[in-house]
Structure formats: C-alpha cells, structure tokens
Tab-separated table of C-alpha atoms in Angstrom:
chain	number	residue	atom	x	y	z
A	1	UNK	CA	-38.799	45.285	92.361
A	2	UNK	CA	-41.291	48.114	91.866
A	3	UNK	CA	-44.161	45.720	92.589
A	4	UNK	CA	-42.480	44.562	95.785
A	5	UNK	CA	-41.835	48.151	96.852
A	6	UNK	CA	-45.450	49.083	96.214
A	7	UNK	CA	-46.625	46.083	98.193
A	8	UNK	CA	-44.333	46.989	101.068
A	9	UNK	CA	-45.666	50.530	101.131
A	10	UNK	CA	-49.216	49.185	101.160
A	11	UNK	CA	-48.584	47.143	104.280
A	12	UNK	CA	-46.312	49.526	106.212
A	13	UNK	CA	-49.316	51.526	107.326
A	14	UNK	CA	-50.875	48.331	108.652
A	15	UNK	CA	-47.764	47.095	110.413
A	16	UNK	CA	-47.830	49.960	112.871
A	17	UNK	CA	-51.237	48.736	114.037
A	18	UNK	CA	-50.188	45.116	114.725
A	19	UNK	CA	-50.746	45.357	118.466
A	20	UNK	CA	-53.641	45.245	120.845
A	21	UNK	CA	-56.095	47.856	119.560
A	22	UNK	CA	-56.593	51.086	121.488
A	23	UNK	CA	-59.716	50.619	123.609
A	24	UNK	CA	-61.469	52.440	126.418
A	25	UNK	CA	-64.127	51.008	128.725
A	26	UNK	CA	-67.130	53.106	129.694
A	27	UNK	CA	-69.690	51.802	132.211
A	28	UNK	CA	-73.026	53.659	132.518
A	29	UNK	CA	-75.889	52.795	134.861
A	30	UNK	CA	-79.035	54.547	135.984
A	31	UNK	CA	-78.480	56.125	139.404
A	32	UNK	CA	-82.002	57.464	139.923
A	33	UNK	CA	-84.910	58.541	137.787
A	34	UNK	CA	-83.040	61.517	136.326
A	35	UNK	CA	-79.372	60.625	136.552
A	36	UNK	CA	-76.627	58.348	135.273
A	37	UNK	CA	-73.557	57.142	137.150
A	38	UNK	CA	-70.482	56.513	135.017
A	39	UNK	CA	-66.992	55.059	135.194
A	40	UNK	CA	-64.561	55.487	132.316
A	41	UNK	CA	-61.263	53.579	131.983
A	42	UNK	CA	-58.877	55.244	129.508
A	43	UNK	CA	-55.359	54.027	128.726
A	44	UNK	CA	-52.603	56.192	130.177
A	45	UNK	CA	-50.605	55.580	126.998
A	46	UNK	CA	-53.444	57.028	124.890
A	47	UNK	CA	-53.727	60.015	127.228
A	48	UNK	CA	-49.959	60.544	127.063
A	49	UNK	CA	-50.099	60.563	123.250
A	50	UNK	CA	-52.711	63.337	123.358
A	51	UNK	CA	-51.776	65.357	126.460
A	52	UNK	CA	-48.074	64.607	126.953
A	53	UNK	CA	-48.322	63.276	130.508
A	54	UNK	CA	-44.706	62.098	130.593
A	55	UNK	CA	-43.240	65.427	131.668
A	56	UNK	CA	-39.860	63.855	132.447
A	57	UNK	CA	-39.558	62.331	128.990
A	58	UNK	CA	-38.218	59.077	130.427
A	59	UNK	CA	-40.890	56.817	128.945
A	60	UNK	CA	-42.509	56.135	132.338
A	61	UNK	CA	-45.675	57.900	133.509
A	62	UNK	CA	-45.635	58.446	137.271
A	63	UNK	CA	-48.569	58.971	139.613
A	64	UNK	CA	-47.316	62.486	140.266
A	65	UNK	CA	-47.366	63.304	136.554
A	66	UNK	CA	-50.932	62.025	136.317
A	67	UNK	CA	-52.084	64.086	139.304
A	68	UNK	CA	-50.444	67.190	137.869
A	69	UNK	CA	-52.638	66.891	134.771
A	70	UNK	CA	-55.782	65.566	136.489
A	71	UNK	CA	-57.939	68.542	135.524
A	72	UNK	CA	-56.727	68.375	131.903
A	73	UNK	CA	-57.452	64.640	131.736
A	74	UNK	CA	-60.970	65.044	133.096
A	75	UNK	CA	-61.691	67.974	130.805
A	76	UNK	CA	-60.364	66.168	127.725
A	77	UNK	CA	-62.097	62.836	128.371
A	78	UNK	CA	-65.498	64.096	129.487
A	79	UNK	CA	-65.469	66.583	126.612
A	80	UNK	CA	-65.569	63.616	124.219
A	81	UNK	CA	-68.848	62.197	125.527
A	82	UNK	CA	-72.372	63.548	125.091
A	83	UNK	CA	-75.271	61.901	126.909
A	84	UNK	CA	-78.863	62.933	126.372
A	85	UNK	CA	-82.454	61.989	127.105
A	86	UNK	CA	-85.771	63.066	125.621
A	87	UNK	CA	-85.672	66.232	127.725
A	88	UNK	CA	-82.275	67.310	126.363
A	89	UNK	CA	-78.575	66.793	127.078
A	90	UNK	CA	-77.200	65.639	130.422
A	91	UNK	CA	-74.567	67.597	132.341
A	92	UNK	CA	-71.414	65.561	133.102
A	93	UNK	CA	-69.771	66.250	136.465
A	94	UNK	CA	-66.583	64.603	137.750
A	95	UNK	CA	-66.919	62.649	140.970
A	96	UNK	CA	-63.958	62.087	143.309
A	97	UNK	CA	-60.398	62.006	141.943
A	98	UNK	CA	-58.659	59.915	139.341
A	99	UNK	CA	-57.777	56.308	140.083
A	100	UNK	CA	-55.439	53.873	138.312
A	101	UNK	CA	-56.545	50.410	137.224
A	102	UNK	CA	-54.534	47.696	135.544
A	103	UNK	CA	-55.787	46.105	132.325
A	104	UNK	CA	-54.157	43.358	130.284
A	105	UNK	CA	-52.236	45.926	128.217
A	106	UNK	CA	-51.162	48.365	130.932
A	107	UNK	CA	-52.354	51.087	133.278
A	108	UNK	CA	-55.615	52.977	132.773
A	109	UNK	CA	-56.868	56.197	134.335
A	110	UNK	CA	-60.304	55.694	135.894
A	111	UNK	CA	-62.717	58.651	135.867
A	112	UNK	CA	-65.891	58.486	137.962
A	113	UNK	CA	-68.626	60.944	137.017
A	114	UNK	CA	-72.331	61.692	137.276
A	115	UNK	CA	-74.662	62.758	134.483
A	116	UNK	CA	-77.601	64.913	135.585
A	117	UNK	CA	-80.378	64.772	133.014
A	118	UNK	CA	-83.277	67.154	132.369
A	119	UNK	CA	-85.928	64.489	132.055
A	120	UNK	CA	-86.808	60.873	132.853
A	121	UNK	CA	-84.448	58.301	131.361
A	122	UNK	CA	-86.613	56.024	129.259
A	123	UNK	CA	-83.855	55.900	126.688
A	124	UNK	CA	-80.327	57.273	126.580
A	125	UNK	CA	-78.513	58.874	123.633
A	126	UNK	CA	-74.757	58.218	123.665
A	127	UNK	CA	-72.370	60.128	121.384
A	128	UNK	CA	-68.762	58.935	121.895
A	129	UNK	CA	-65.865	60.718	120.143
A	130	UNK	CA	-62.815	59.974	122.315
A	131	UNK	CA	-59.512	59.634	120.371
A	132	UNK	CA	-61.103	59.119	116.954
A	133	UNK	CA	-59.316	62.205	115.629
A	134	UNK	CA	-55.960	60.672	116.655
A	135	UNK	CA	-56.567	56.960	116.123
A	136	UNK	CA	-59.300	55.952	113.633
A	137	UNK	CA	-59.064	52.335	114.856
A	138	UNK	CA	-59.779	53.254	118.472
A	139	UNK	CA	-62.850	51.560	119.942
A	140	UNK	CA	-65.096	52.607	122.778
A	141	UNK	CA	-66.518	49.619	124.634
A	142	UNK	CA	-69.596	50.922	126.427
A	143	UNK	CA	-71.810	49.016	128.852
A	144	UNK	CA	-75.166	50.593	129.665
A	145	UNK	CA	-76.857	48.919	132.590
A	146	UNK	CA	-77.036	45.138	132.222
A	147	UNK	CA	-77.339	45.041	128.428
A	148	UNK	CA	-74.721	43.806	125.995
A	149	UNK	CA	-71.690	46.016	125.286
A	150	UNK	CA	-71.839	48.659	122.578
A	151	UNK	CA	-68.765	48.955	120.363
A	152	UNK	CA	-68.223	52.538	119.188
A	153	UNK	CA	-65.910	53.350	116.284
A	154	UNK	CA	-64.997	56.390	114.216
A	155	UNK	CA	-67.720	55.475	111.707
A	156	UNK	CA	-70.319	54.491	114.325
A	157	UNK	CA	-70.046	56.783	117.335
A	158	UNK	CA	-73.724	57.354	118.188
A	159	UNK	CA	-76.322	55.011	119.693
A	160	UNK	CA	-79.766	55.341	121.236
A	161	UNK	CA	-80.100	52.841	124.056
A	162	UNK	CA	-83.109	51.591	125.956
A	163	UNK	CA	-82.181	50.899	129.570
A	164	UNK	CA	-83.123	47.270	129.644
A	165	UNK	CA	-81.281	44.027	129.146
A	166	UNK	CA	-80.998	42.643	125.626
A	167	UNK	CA	-81.386	39.030	124.589
A	168	UNK	CA	-78.376	36.715	124.243
A	169	UNK	CA	-79.075	36.605	120.503
A	170	UNK	CA	-78.526	40.375	120.257
A	171	UNK	CA	-75.234	39.950	122.119
A	172	UNK	CA	-74.161	37.192	119.727
A	173	UNK	CA	-75.143	39.268	116.677
A	174	UNK	CA	-73.219	42.325	117.865
A	175	UNK	CA	-70.104	40.298	118.678
A	176	UNK	CA	-70.309	38.528	115.315
A	177	UNK	CA	-69.904	41.907	113.642
A	178	UNK	CA	-67.058	42.772	116.012
A	179	UNK	CA	-65.261	39.494	115.239
A	180	UNK	CA	-65.505	40.040	111.482
A	181	UNK	CA	-64.224	43.613	111.829
A	182	UNK	CA	-61.336	42.380	113.958
A	183	UNK	CA	-60.154	40.204	111.067
A	184	UNK	CA	-60.376	42.821	108.323
A	185	UNK	CA	-58.981	45.779	110.305
A	186	UNK	CA	-56.063	44.247	112.251
A	187	UNK	CA	-52.697	44.121	110.501
A	188	UNK	CA	-51.419	40.941	112.161
A	189	UNK	CA	-54.431	38.935	110.994
A	190	UNK	CA	-54.360	40.434	107.502
A	191	UNK	CA	-50.635	39.735	107.115
A	192	UNK	CA	-51.170	36.143	108.227
A	193	UNK	CA	-54.007	35.623	105.730
A	194	UNK	CA	-51.987	37.327	103.003
A	195	UNK	CA	-48.983	35.015	103.613
A	196	UNK	CA	-51.374	32.046	103.631
A	197	UNK	CA	-53.183	32.908	100.385
A	198	UNK	CA	-50.277	34.038	98.204
A	199	UNK	CA	-49.315	30.428	97.270
A	200	UNK	CA	-52.817	29.006	97.763
A	201	UNK	CA	-53.118	27.958	94.090
A	202	UNK	CA	-49.591	26.523	93.916
A	203	UNK	CA	-47.757	23.460	95.198
A	204	UNK	CA	-44.102	22.507	95.570
A	205	UNK	CA	-42.583	20.095	93.060
A	206	UNK	CA	-39.821	17.605	93.875
A	207	UNK	CA	-37.201	20.365	93.529
A	208	UNK	CA	-39.047	22.717	95.867
A	209	UNK	CA	-40.235	25.055	93.109
A	210	UNK	CA	-43.745	26.480	92.944
A	211	UNK	CA	-45.941	24.930	90.226
A	212	UNK	CA	-49.609	25.507	89.445
A	213	UNK	CA	-52.307	23.333	91.046
A	214	UNK	CA	-54.390	21.650	88.359
A	215	UNK	CA	-57.912	22.245	89.678
A	216	UNK	CA	-59.664	24.756	91.906
A	217	UNK	CA	-61.070	22.104	94.252
A	218	UNK	CA	-57.586	20.972	95.280
A	219	UNK	CA	-56.520	24.568	95.936
A	220	UNK	CA	-59.642	25.222	97.985
A	221	UNK	CA	-59.168	22.060	100.056
A	222	UNK	CA	-55.565	23.031	100.882
A	223	UNK	CA	-56.751	26.421	102.131
A	224	UNK	CA	-59.604	24.854	104.104
A	225	UNK	CA	-57.153	22.607	105.957
A	226	UNK	CA	-54.914	25.497	106.942
A	227	UNK	CA	-57.783	27.806	107.943
A	228	UNK	CA	-59.427	24.981	109.903
A	229	UNK	CA	-56.230	24.431	111.885
A	230	UNK	CA	-56.219	28.120	112.752
A	231	UNK	CA	-59.931	28.050	113.642
A	232	UNK	CA	-59.691	25.102	116.031
A	233	UNK	CA	-56.611	26.526	117.728
A	234	UNK	CA	-57.917	30.045	118.330
A	235	UNK	CA	-61.266	28.731	119.569
A	236	UNK	CA	-59.460	26.656	122.217
A	237	UNK	CA	-57.342	29.475	123.611
A	238	UNK	CA	-60.051	32.138	123.228
A	239	UNK	CA	-62.354	30.163	125.514
A	240	UNK	CA	-59.548	29.251	127.931
A	241	UNK	CA	-58.244	32.822	128.192
A	242	UNK	CA	-61.663	34.492	128.424
A	243	UNK	CA	-62.751	32.138	131.212
A	244	UNK	CA	-59.469	32.713	133.067
A	245	UNK	CA	-58.145	29.176	132.665
A	246	UNK	CA	-54.938	30.267	130.923
A	247	UNK	CA	-53.090	33.503	130.250
A	248	UNK	CA	-49.950	34.827	128.593
A	249	UNK	CA	-48.333	38.285	128.835
A	250	UNK	CA	-49.722	40.546	126.072
A	251	UNK	CA	-46.220	41.581	124.967
A	252	UNK	CA	-45.208	37.940	124.518
A	253	UNK	CA	-48.383	37.146	122.574
A	254	UNK	CA	-47.904	40.128	120.251
A	255	UNK	CA	-44.245	39.281	119.562
A	256	UNK	CA	-44.974	35.571	119.081
A	257	UNK	CA	-47.762	36.316	116.580
A	258	UNK	CA	-45.371	38.492	114.588
A	259	UNK	CA	-42.718	35.761	114.684
A	260	UNK	CA	-45.283	33.248	113.388
A	261	UNK	CA	-46.132	35.555	110.481
A	262	UNK	CA	-42.404	35.773	109.689
A	263	UNK	CA	-42.115	31.964	109.619
A	264	UNK	CA	-45.175	31.646	107.349
A	265	UNK	CA	-43.769	34.236	104.923
A	266	UNK	CA	-40.294	32.648	104.840
A	267	UNK	CA	-41.845	29.250	104.158
A	268	UNK	CA	-43.303	30.742	100.967
A	269	UNK	CA	-39.817	31.827	99.856
A	270	UNK	CA	-37.984	28.639	100.814
A	271	UNK	CA	-39.726	25.545	102.230
A	272	UNK	CA	-38.959	25.037	105.914
A	273	UNK	CA	-40.349	21.496	106.036
A	274	UNK	CA	-43.194	19.287	104.911
A	275	UNK	CA	-46.569	20.129	106.430
A	276	UNK	CA	-45.252	23.434	107.786
A	277	UNK	CA	-48.154	25.646	106.686
A	278	UNK	CA	-50.906	24.006	108.738
A	279	UNK	CA	-48.637	23.692	111.778
A	280	UNK	CA	-47.745	27.380	111.609
A	281	UNK	CA	-51.453	28.174	111.221
A	282	UNK	CA	-52.276	26.084	114.290
A	283	UNK	CA	-49.604	27.782	116.424
A	284	UNK	CA	-50.710	31.221	115.203
A	285	UNK	CA	-54.285	30.278	116.047
A	286	UNK	CA	-53.343	29.425	119.620
A	287	UNK	CA	-51.639	32.799	119.993
A	288	UNK	CA	-54.426	34.746	118.269
A	289	UNK	CA	-56.897	33.204	120.718
A	290	UNK	CA	-55.119	35.001	123.555
A	291	UNK	CA	-55.139	38.191	121.495
A	292	UNK	CA	-58.862	37.831	120.762
A	293	UNK	CA	-59.558	37.334	124.472
A	294	UNK	CA	-58.246	40.849	125.135
A	295	UNK	CA	-61.150	42.172	123.044
A	296	UNK	CA	-63.639	40.608	125.474
A	297	UNK	CA	-61.678	41.465	128.607
A	298	UNK	CA	-62.939	44.397	130.614
A	299	UNK	CA	-66.483	44.235	129.214
A	300	UNK	CA	-67.937	42.991	132.497
A	301	UNK	CA	-70.118	40.417	130.778
A	302	UNK	CA	-72.305	38.121	132.860
A	303	UNK	CA	-71.806	34.364	132.551
A	304	UNK	CA	-74.851	33.993	130.284
A	305	UNK	CA	-73.889	36.834	127.966
A	306	UNK	CA	-70.242	35.711	127.936
A	307	UNK	CA	-71.254	32.463	126.240
A	308	UNK	CA	-73.187	34.415	123.591
A	309	UNK	CA	-70.290	36.807	123.103
A	310	UNK	CA	-67.790	33.959	122.657
A	311	UNK	CA	-70.035	32.234	120.155
A	312	UNK	CA	-70.683	35.421	118.200
A	313	UNK	CA	-67.050	36.568	118.166
A	314	UNK	CA	-65.797	33.163	116.965
A	315	UNK	CA	-68.434	33.147	114.216
A	316	UNK	CA	-67.491	36.672	113.185
A	317	UNK	CA	-63.798	35.788	112.927
A	318	UNK	CA	-64.641	32.860	110.665
A	319	UNK	CA	-66.927	34.964	108.472
A	320	UNK	CA	-64.186	37.580	108.109
A	321	UNK	CA	-61.681	34.917	107.095
A	322	UNK	CA	-64.105	33.316	104.646
A	323	UNK	CA	-64.717	36.707	103.022
A	324	UNK	CA	-60.971	37.274	102.645
A	325	UNK	CA	-60.440	33.798	101.155
A	326	UNK	CA	-63.431	34.171	98.806
A	327	UNK	CA	-62.038	37.458	97.498
A	328	UNK	CA	-58.414	36.411	96.912
A	329	UNK	CA	-58.361	32.657	96.233
A	330	UNK	CA	-60.145	32.856	92.828
A	331	UNK	CA	-57.750	35.617	91.748
A	332	UNK	CA	-54.718	33.575	92.824
A	333	UNK	CA	-56.076	30.571	90.903
A	334	UNK	CA	-56.531	32.606	87.713
A	335	UNK	CA	-52.943	33.940	87.913
A	336	UNK	CA	-51.271	30.696	89.007
A	337	UNK	CA	-49.763	29.861	85.575
A	338	UNK	CA	-48.040	33.226	85.149
A	339	UNK	CA	-44.294	33.207	85.969
A	340	UNK	CA	-44.616	36.828	87.072
A	341	UNK	CA	-47.179	35.776	89.692
A	342	UNK	CA	-44.993	33.014	91.106
A	343	UNK	CA	-41.845	35.126	91.219
A	344	UNK	CA	-42.909	38.724	91.810
A	345	UNK	CA	-46.187	38.287	93.690
A	346	UNK	CA	-45.697	35.087	95.708
A	347	UNK	CA	-41.976	35.363	96.430
A	348	UNK	CA	-41.781	39.158	96.355
A	349	UNK	CA	-44.943	39.575	98.394
A	350	UNK	CA	-43.734	37.037	100.955
A	351	UNK	CA	-40.405	38.866	101.260
A	352	UNK	CA	-42.340	42.094	101.877
A	353	UNK	CA	-44.444	40.416	104.590
A	354	UNK	CA	-41.279	38.965	106.166
A	355	UNK	CA	-39.638	42.401	106.213
A	356	UNK	CA	-42.691	43.934	107.858
A	357	UNK	CA	-42.684	41.146	110.446
A	358	UNK	CA	-38.994	41.842	111.160
A	359	UNK	CA	-39.795	45.538	111.601
A	360	UNK	CA	-42.589	44.604	113.988
A	361	UNK	CA	-40.241	42.387	116.033
A	362	UNK	CA	-37.654	45.173	116.158
A	363	UNK	CA	-40.306	47.627	117.330
A	364	UNK	CA	-41.283	45.330	120.200
A	365	UNK	CA	-37.765	44.242	121.194
A	366	UNK	CA	-35.840	47.489	120.745
A	367	UNK	CA	-38.489	50.173	120.812
A	368	UNK	CA	-37.749	51.037	117.163
A	369	UNK	CA	-40.727	52.635	115.426
A	370	UNK	CA	-41.599	51.639	111.855
A	371	UNK	CA	-43.342	54.942	111.184
C-alpha cells in the first residue's frame, strides 16, 4: 500500500490543475510612431484569488464589487507588465474604466491602456509577470499587431518583438511547442496517458487476469491503436469547436473528461467490456478536442493563421504523447513479468488514478476542494 500511497501523493498536486488553465489575453498594437494601445482581459476569478474581490463572501463577484476595487485592479495588473523600446521603458496609463467581457470559462475584467514610449517603435520589449507568483501554470497570451500570438509562461516571460507580421510557418512552430506543453503540463491529459500505459505491456487472459505480452511489437501496436483513436477524435472536435461549428459548456467538458479518466482506470482494475480501451480513448479524444479549442479561443487569429495554429497545435499534442509513450512503454515492457508490477503498479496505480478522478468529480459537482 505504501507504493499506492506514494503514487496518490504524486498525482494529487496535478489533480487540482485538471481544469481549463488560467490564461489572460493581452492585445498590443502600434497607435502612432511613439505609442502603443493595449487591451488586457484578465479573469475575474484570478483577480479574486489575488485581491479578494468577493467582499460579500457569497461566491459571486458583482459589478459593484469590481468597481469598488477598480483602482486596485488596474494598479495590480499594469504593474505586472513592462514595455520598452530602444529609447527606454514605456509609461503605462489606464484609459477609460473597466469593462466586463465573457470568455468560454467565465467573466473577465477588460483594461484599456496606452503606453507612451520614449523613442520610435522599431521593436518592442515585452516583460509579462502577471500571476506567475501565484500560479506557475498561468499563461499570458499576447498578440502584438498582426503577428502570431506569443505564449508567456513563468519560465519564459520576456520577448523582443518586431512589429511586423510573421509567416504561417512561425505560427505553426510556436503552436507546436504549445501543444506539446499542453500534454505534459495538464493533469487530465497526464492521468489519461498514465491509465492508458499502465497495462500497455499486458493483456487479459480468458479469466480476465493480466498476463504479459510476449513481444514488444504487439504491445506497441496496441498502444498505437488506442492513441490513434484519441488523435482522430480530438482532431475532429478541435477543428469543429475552433471554427465555431460545435460547442459544449466548459464545465460539462471538464467533468466528462474526468469521468472518462475514471472509466479508463476502472477498466484496468476490472474489465468493463471487450474493446473498451480504444472506445474510451475515442470518447476522451472528442472531449479533449473541445478543451484544446479553449487554448486557441480569444487569440484573435486571422483565418490564414488559424489554419497554421490548428496544424501546429495538433502536431504538438501528438509529439507530446509520443514522448510520453516512448518514455514509459519500454519500462512497462521490461517489468511486465513481475507480479509486483501487475498487482501494485497496474492495479494499485489505476486505483489511485480512479480516486483522483472521483475527487475531481466531487470538486466540480459539490465544490469540494482536493487541496
């Protein structure tokens, strides 16, 4: 049981992150030869976590509560952005009052501002540090002019940008990296891959017990079939959702993904039916496609760059999955004969994943926190 407990502790920290990642959307464009016009959309939930906007403590942030802290919000947000040109830093000045804008995951405060710069803007330095001290997985999605979006993270919060459009290939390359990072940093995807790979070098015998697969090629082919089902499914819904052809409520998508992970984990403990693994992977892929689409939403991409972004993001997701499979499948194959692996790692690990999925469902349904 100690191995199972250790595994559970390893994944508890990830389970709390199995939701749409915390993002903000910053739009910058050249207003004149020496100035920048900006609009910054920041989640009210993120601002509440930092500034305590919900003065009534009732779980609902009202417009009055936002207005009461307007100066604090502007000071906090603009204090986490530094813009500069060759002549030195730019001065950020709020313009007009706060507005509220709906995104797929809730309400966002919209800050309009101007940046007055000391010299001509041939290139722009952007240093973005919003929320990284509170949420290391927060991302800043920044659009400068008509070029492809920049994705800022805690480890990459500075960029020097030339104010000209970039090629579609640069957009695809950047989104490929983003897609790969999405796989290896998001708990729901990692839990799904973990549940998938635990029995990847095993098969069920006539009595439903796990037995070792004889050769590596057979094990690899089984994994390829399941991952391919996921790939085809998420590509379908990612395109449909990003182009606005289909949509599902984010809360439903998040809960359904967690439920799918629970089913996959339970199938490792006790078989739920023949052919279940690829079908679960396909259904999870359909749901993950809607979740992936939220990453591209709000970026304001043009039709041409949207195609490049979709291509790059899909490729990045697949590369991330391939890296995960390449790292764990050989290890699972080497350990497949050991009874301890089949009982403690496969069954115990699957029970741990199932428990984490149950905690995630409780958090969404009842508002119970797992941390």
